[in-house]
PDB file of C-alpha atoms in Angstrom:
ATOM      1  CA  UNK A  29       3.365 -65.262  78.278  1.00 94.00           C
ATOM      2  CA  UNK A  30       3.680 -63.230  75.113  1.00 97.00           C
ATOM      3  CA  UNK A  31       3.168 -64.599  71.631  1.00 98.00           C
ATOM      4  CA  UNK A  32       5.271 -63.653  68.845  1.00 98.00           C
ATOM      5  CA  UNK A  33       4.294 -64.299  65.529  1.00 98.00           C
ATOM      6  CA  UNK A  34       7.529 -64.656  63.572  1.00 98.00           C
ATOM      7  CA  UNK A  35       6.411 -64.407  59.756  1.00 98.00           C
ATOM      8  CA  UNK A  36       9.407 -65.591  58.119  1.00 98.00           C
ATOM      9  CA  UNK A  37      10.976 -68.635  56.052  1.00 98.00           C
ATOM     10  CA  UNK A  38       9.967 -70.659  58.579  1.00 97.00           C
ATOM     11  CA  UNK A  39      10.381 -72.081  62.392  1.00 98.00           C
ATOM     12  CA  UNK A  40      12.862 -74.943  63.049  1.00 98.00           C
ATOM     13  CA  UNK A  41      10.364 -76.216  66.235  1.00 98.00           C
ATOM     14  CA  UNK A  42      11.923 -79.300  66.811  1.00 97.00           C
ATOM     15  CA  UNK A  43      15.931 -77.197  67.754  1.00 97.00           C
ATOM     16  CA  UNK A  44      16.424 -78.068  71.203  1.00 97.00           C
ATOM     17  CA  UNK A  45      16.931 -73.852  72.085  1.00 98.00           C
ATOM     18  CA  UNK A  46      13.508 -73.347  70.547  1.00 98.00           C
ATOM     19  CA  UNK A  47      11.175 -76.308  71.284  1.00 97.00           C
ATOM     20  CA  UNK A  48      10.357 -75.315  74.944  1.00 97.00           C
ATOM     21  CA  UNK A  49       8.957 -71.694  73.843  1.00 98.00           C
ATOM     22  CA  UNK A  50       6.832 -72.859  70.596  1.00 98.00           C
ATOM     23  CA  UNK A  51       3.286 -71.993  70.502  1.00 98.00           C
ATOM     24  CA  UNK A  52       0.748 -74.758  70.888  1.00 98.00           C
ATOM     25  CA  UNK A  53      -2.640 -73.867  69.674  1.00 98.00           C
ATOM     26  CA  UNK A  54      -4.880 -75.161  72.112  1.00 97.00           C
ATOM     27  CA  UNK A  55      -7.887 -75.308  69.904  1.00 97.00           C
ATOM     28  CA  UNK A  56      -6.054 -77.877  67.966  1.00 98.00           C
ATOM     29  CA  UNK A  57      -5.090 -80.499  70.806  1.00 97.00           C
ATOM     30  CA  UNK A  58      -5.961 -82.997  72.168  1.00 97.00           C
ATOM     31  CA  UNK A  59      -8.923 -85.486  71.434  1.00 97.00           C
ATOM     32  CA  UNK A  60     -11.927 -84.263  69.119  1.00 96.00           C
ATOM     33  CA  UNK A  61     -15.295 -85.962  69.777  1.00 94.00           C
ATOM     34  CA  UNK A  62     -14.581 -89.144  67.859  1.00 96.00           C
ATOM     35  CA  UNK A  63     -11.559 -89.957  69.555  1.00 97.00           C
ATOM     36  CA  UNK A  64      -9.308 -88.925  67.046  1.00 97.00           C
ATOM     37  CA  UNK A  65      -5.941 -86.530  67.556  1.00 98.00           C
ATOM     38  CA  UNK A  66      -6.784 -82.859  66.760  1.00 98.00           C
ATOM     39  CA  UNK A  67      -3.383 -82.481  65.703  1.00 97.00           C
ATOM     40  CA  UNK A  68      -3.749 -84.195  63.071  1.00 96.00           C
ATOM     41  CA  UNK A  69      -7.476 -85.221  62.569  1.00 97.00           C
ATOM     42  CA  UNK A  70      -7.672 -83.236  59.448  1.00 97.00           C
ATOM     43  CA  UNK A  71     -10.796 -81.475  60.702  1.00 97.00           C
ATOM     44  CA  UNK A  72     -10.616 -77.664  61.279  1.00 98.00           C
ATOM     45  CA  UNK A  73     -11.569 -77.981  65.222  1.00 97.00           C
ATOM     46  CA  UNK A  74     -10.930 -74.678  65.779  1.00 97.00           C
ATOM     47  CA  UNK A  75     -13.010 -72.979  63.251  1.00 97.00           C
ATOM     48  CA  UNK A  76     -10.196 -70.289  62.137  1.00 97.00           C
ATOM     49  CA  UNK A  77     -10.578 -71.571  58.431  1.00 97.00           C
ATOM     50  CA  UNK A  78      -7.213 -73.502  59.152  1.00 97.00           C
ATOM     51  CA  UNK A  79      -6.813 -77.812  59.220  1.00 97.00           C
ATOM     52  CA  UNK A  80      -4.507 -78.848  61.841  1.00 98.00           C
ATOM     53  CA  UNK A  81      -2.485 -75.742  62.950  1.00 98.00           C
ATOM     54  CA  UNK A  82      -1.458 -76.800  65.893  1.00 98.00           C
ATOM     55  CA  UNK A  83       2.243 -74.927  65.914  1.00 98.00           C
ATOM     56  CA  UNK A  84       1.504 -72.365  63.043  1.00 98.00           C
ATOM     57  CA  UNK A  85       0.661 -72.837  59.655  1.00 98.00           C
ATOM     58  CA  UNK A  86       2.791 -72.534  56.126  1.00 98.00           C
ATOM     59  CA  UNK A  87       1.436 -70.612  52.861  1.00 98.00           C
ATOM     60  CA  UNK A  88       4.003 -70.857  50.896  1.00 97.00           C
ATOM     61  CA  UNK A  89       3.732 -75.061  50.307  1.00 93.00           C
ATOM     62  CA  UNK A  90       5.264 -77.262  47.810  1.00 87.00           C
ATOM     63  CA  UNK A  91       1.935 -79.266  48.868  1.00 84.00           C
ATOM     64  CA  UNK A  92      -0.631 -79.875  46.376  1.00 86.00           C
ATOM     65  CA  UNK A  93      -2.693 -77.240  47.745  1.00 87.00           C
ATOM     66  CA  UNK A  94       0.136 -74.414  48.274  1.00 92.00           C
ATOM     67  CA  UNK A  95      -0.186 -74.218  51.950  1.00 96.00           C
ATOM     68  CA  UNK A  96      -0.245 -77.062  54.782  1.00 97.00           C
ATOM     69  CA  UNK A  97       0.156 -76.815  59.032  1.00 97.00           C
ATOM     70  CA  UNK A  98       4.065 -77.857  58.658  1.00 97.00           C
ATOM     71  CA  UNK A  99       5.732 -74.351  59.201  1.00 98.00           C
ATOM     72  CA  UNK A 100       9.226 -75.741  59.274  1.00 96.00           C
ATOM     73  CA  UNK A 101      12.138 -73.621  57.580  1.00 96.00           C
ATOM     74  CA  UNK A 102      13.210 -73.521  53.763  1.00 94.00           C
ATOM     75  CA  UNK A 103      16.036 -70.747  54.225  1.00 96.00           C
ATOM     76  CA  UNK A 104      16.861 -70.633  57.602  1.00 97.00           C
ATOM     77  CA  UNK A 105      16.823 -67.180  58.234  1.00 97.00           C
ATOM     78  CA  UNK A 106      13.233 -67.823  59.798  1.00 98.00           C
ATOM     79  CA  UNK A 107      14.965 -69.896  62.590  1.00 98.00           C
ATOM     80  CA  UNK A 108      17.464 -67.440  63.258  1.00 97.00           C
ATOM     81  CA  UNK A 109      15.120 -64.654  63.839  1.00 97.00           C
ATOM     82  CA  UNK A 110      13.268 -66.865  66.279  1.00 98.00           C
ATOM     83  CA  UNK A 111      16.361 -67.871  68.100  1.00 98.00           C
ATOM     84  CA  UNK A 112      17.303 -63.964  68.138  1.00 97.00           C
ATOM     85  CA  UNK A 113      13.770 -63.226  70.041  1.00 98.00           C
ATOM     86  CA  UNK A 114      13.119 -66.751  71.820  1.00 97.00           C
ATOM     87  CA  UNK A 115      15.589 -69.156  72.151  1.00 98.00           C
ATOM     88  CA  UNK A 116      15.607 -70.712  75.624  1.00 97.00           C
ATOM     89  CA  UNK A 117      17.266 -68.598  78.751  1.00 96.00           C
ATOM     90  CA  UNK A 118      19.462 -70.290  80.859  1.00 95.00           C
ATOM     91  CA  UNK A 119      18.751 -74.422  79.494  1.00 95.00           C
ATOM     92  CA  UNK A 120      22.944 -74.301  78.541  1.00 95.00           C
ATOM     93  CA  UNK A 121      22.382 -74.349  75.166  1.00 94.00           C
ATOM     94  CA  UNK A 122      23.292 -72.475  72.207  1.00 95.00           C
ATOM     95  CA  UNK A 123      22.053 -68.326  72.702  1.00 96.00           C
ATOM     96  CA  UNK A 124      19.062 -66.672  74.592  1.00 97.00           C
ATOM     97  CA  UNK A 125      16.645 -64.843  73.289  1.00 97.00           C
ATOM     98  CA  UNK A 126      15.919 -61.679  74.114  1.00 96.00           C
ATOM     99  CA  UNK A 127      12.772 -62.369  75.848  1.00 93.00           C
ATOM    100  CA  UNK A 128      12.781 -64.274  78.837  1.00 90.00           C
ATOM    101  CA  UNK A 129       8.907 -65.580  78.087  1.00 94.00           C
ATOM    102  CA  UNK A 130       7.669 -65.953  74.972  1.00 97.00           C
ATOM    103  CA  UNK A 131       5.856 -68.264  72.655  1.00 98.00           C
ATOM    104  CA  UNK A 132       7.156 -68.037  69.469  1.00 98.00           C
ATOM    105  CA  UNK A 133       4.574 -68.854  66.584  1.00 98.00           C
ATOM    106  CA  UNK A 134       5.682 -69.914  63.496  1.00 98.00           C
ATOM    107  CA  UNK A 135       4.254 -68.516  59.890  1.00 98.00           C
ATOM    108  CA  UNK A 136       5.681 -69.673  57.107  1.00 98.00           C
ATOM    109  CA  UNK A 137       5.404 -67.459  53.753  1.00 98.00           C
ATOM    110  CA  UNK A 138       8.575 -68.587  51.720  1.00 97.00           C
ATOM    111  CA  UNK A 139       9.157 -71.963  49.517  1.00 95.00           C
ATOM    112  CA  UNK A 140      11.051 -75.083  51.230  1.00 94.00           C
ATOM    113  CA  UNK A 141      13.944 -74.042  48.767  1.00 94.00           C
ATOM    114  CA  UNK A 142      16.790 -73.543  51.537  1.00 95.00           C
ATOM    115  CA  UNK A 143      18.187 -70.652  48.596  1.00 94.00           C
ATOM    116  CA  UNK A 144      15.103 -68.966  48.802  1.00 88.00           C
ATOM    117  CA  UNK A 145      15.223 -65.204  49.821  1.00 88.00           C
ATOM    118  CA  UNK A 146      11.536 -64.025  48.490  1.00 93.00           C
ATOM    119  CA  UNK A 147       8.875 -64.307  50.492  1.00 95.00           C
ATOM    120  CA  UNK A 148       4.897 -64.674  49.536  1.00 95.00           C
ATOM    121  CA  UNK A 149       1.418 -64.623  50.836  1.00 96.00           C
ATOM    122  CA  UNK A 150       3.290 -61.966  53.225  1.00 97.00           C
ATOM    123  CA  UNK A 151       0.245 -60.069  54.846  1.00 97.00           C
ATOM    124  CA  UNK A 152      -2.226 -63.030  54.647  1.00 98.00           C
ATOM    125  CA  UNK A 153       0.234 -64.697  57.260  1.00 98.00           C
ATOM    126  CA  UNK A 154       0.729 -61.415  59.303  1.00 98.00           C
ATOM    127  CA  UNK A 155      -2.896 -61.434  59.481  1.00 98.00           C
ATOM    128  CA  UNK A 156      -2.750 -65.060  60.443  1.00 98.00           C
ATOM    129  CA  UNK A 157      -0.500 -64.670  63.156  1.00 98.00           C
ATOM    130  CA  UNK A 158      -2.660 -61.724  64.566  1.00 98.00           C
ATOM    131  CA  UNK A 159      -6.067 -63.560  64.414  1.00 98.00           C
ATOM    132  CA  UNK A 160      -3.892 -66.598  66.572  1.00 98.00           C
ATOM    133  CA  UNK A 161      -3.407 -63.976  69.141  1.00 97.00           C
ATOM    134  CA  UNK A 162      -0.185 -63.164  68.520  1.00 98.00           C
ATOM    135  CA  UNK A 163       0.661 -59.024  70.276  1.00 98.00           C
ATOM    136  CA  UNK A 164       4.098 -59.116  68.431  1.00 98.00           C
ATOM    137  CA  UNK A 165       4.391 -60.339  64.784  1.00 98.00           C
ATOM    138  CA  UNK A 166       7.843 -59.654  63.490  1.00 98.00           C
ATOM    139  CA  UNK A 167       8.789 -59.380  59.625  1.00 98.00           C
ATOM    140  CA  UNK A 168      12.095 -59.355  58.991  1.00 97.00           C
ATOM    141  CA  UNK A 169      11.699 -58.835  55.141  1.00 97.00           C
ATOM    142  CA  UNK A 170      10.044 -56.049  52.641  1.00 96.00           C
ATOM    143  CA  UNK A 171      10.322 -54.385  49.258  1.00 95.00           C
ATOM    144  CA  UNK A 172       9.871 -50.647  48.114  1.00 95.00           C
ATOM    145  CA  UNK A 173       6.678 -51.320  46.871  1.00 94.00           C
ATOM    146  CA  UNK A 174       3.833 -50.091  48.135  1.00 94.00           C
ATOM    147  CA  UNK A 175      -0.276 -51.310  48.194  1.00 94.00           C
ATOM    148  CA  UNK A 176      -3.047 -50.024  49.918  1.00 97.00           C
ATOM    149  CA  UNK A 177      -4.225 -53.693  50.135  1.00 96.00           C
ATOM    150  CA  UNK A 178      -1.879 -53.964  52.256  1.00 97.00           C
ATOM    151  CA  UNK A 179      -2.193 -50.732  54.246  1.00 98.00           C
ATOM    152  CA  UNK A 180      -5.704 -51.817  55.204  1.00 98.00           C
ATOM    153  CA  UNK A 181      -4.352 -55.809  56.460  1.00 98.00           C
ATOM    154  CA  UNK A 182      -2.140 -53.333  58.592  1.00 98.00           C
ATOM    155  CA  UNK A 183      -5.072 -51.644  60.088  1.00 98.00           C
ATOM    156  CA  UNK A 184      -7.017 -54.438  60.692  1.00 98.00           C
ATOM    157  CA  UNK A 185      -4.293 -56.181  62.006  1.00 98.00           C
ATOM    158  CA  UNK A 186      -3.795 -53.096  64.503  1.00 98.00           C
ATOM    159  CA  UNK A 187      -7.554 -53.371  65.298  1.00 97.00           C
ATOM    160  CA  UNK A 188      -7.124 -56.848  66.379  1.00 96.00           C
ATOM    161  CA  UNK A 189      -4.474 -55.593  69.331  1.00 97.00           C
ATOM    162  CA  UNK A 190      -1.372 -56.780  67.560  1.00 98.00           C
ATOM    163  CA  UNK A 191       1.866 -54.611  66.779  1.00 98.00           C
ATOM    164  CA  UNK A 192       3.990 -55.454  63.833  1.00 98.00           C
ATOM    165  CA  UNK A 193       7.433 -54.900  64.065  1.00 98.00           C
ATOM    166  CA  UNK A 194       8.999 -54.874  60.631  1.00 98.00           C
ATOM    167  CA  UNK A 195      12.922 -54.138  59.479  1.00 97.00           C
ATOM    168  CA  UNK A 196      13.849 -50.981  57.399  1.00 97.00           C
ATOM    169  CA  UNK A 197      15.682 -53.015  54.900  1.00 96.00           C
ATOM    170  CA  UNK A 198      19.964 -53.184  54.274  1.00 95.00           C
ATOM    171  CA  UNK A 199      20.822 -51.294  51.750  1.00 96.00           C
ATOM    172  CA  UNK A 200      22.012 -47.774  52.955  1.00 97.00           C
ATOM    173  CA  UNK A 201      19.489 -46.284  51.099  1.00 96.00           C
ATOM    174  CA  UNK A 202      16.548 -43.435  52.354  1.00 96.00           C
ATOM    175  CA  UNK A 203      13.815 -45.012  50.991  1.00 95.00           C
ATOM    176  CA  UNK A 204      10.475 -46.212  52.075  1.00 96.00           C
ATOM    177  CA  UNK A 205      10.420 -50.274  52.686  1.00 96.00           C
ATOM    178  CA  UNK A 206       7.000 -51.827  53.541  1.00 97.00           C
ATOM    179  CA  UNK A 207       5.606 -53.256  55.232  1.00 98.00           C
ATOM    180  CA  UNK A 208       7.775 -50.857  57.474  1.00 98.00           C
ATOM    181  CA  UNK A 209       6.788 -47.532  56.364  1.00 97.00           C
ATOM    182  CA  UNK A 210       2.984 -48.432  56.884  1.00 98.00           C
ATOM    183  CA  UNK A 211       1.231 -46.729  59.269  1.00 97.00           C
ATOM    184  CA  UNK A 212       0.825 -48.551  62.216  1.00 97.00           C
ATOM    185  CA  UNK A 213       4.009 -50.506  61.971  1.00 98.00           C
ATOM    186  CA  UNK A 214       6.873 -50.113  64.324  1.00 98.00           C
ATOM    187  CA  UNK A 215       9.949 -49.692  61.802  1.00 97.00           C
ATOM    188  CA  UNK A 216      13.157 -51.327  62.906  1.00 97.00           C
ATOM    189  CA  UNK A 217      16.827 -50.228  61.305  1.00 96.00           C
ATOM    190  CA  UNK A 218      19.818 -51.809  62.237  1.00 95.00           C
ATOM    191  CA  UNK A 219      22.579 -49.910  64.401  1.00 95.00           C
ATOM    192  CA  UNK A 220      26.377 -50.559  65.059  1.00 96.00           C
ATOM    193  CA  UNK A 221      28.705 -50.903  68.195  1.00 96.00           C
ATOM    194  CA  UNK A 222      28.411 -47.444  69.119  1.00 97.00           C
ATOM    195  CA  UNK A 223      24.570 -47.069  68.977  1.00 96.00           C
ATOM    196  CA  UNK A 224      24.605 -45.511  65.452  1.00 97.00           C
ATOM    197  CA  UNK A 225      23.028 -46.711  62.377  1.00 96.00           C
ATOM    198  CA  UNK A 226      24.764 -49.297  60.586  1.00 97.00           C
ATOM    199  CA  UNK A 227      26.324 -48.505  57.379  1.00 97.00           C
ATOM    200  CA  UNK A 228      23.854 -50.836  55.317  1.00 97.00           C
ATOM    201  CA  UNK A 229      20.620 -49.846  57.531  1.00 97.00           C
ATOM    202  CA  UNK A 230      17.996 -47.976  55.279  1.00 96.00           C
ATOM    203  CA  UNK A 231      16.281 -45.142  57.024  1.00 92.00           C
ATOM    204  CA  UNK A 232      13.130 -42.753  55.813  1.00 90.00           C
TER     205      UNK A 232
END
């Protein structure tokens, strides 16, 4: 089963059309030596630098320390664009995904303001959802601006096997969005009823 990495507002995995396809991380369940729940042992068992990610990890936190292993929505746009690629096929409820089998791995890089609509700590969690194992990490955000910083997180990302699928941006304009226009990413634009670009799909 495919893992995608859906770097984003944030994963609603307790909706009953997502639950069933959420990823568990493996190295962060069940019982450590002690006894004691991995899940929430507070002890990185894993040793990917991360406490308790058992179902993704959030770095954008209103936690003391800015980040935490609750990757539940703010805005939920996140949710959305998880239901759009994984939501359950054929369990009668609400929509199905487009993929039949997936794991859908939640990285959370926006505030838990439910208004929010900017996103941070963007390429540390597309690098995240890569070094989880995640082959598909979508990002269904960008700006104009451009940083070799993040050129190179690309690369390495690419390195690691993973393709990242980002959108062109909505605002009719022929400009270059990033993470998008990066090299290496797989550049997504929006078309209408008839198979042709939508009138507020961005191209370059």
């Amino acid at each position: 089963v495919i893992v995608v990495g859906i770097v984003d507002t944030g994963v609603d995995y307790f909706h009953s059309d997502l639950y069933d396809n959420i990823f568990i991380n493996k190295g962060e369940t069940g019982l450590d030596q002690n006894g004691k729940n991995k899940r929430m042992n507070g002890i990185d068992d894993d040793d990917n630098g991360f406490i308790d990610d058992w179902r993704g990890w959030d770095f954008v936190s209103s936690d003391s320390s800015g980040q935490d292993n609750d990757p539940r929505p703010g805005h939920p746009h996140g949710t959305h664009v998880a239901g759009t690629i994984g939501a359950v096929v054929n369990n009668g409820i609400g929509i199905a995904g487009v993929v039949n089998k997936v794991k859908i791995l939640p990285v959370k890089i926006a505030s838990d303001d439910p208004y929010a609509t900017s996103v941070d700590n963007s390429y540390e969690g597309i690098l995240y959802a890569a070094s989880m194992g995640a082959k598909i990490i979508n990002c269904s955000w960008g700006s104009s601006v451009k940083s070799e910083a993040e050129q190179e997180t690309i690369d390495a990302v690419v390195k690691l096997g993973s393709l990242v699928v980002a959108a062109s941006g909505n605002s009719n304009q022929d400009i270059a969005y990033y993470p998008a226009a990066h090299n290496g990413v797989l550049s997504v634009s929006a078309v209408d009823w008839s198979d042709r670009k939508a009138y507020f799909s961005n191209y370059n």
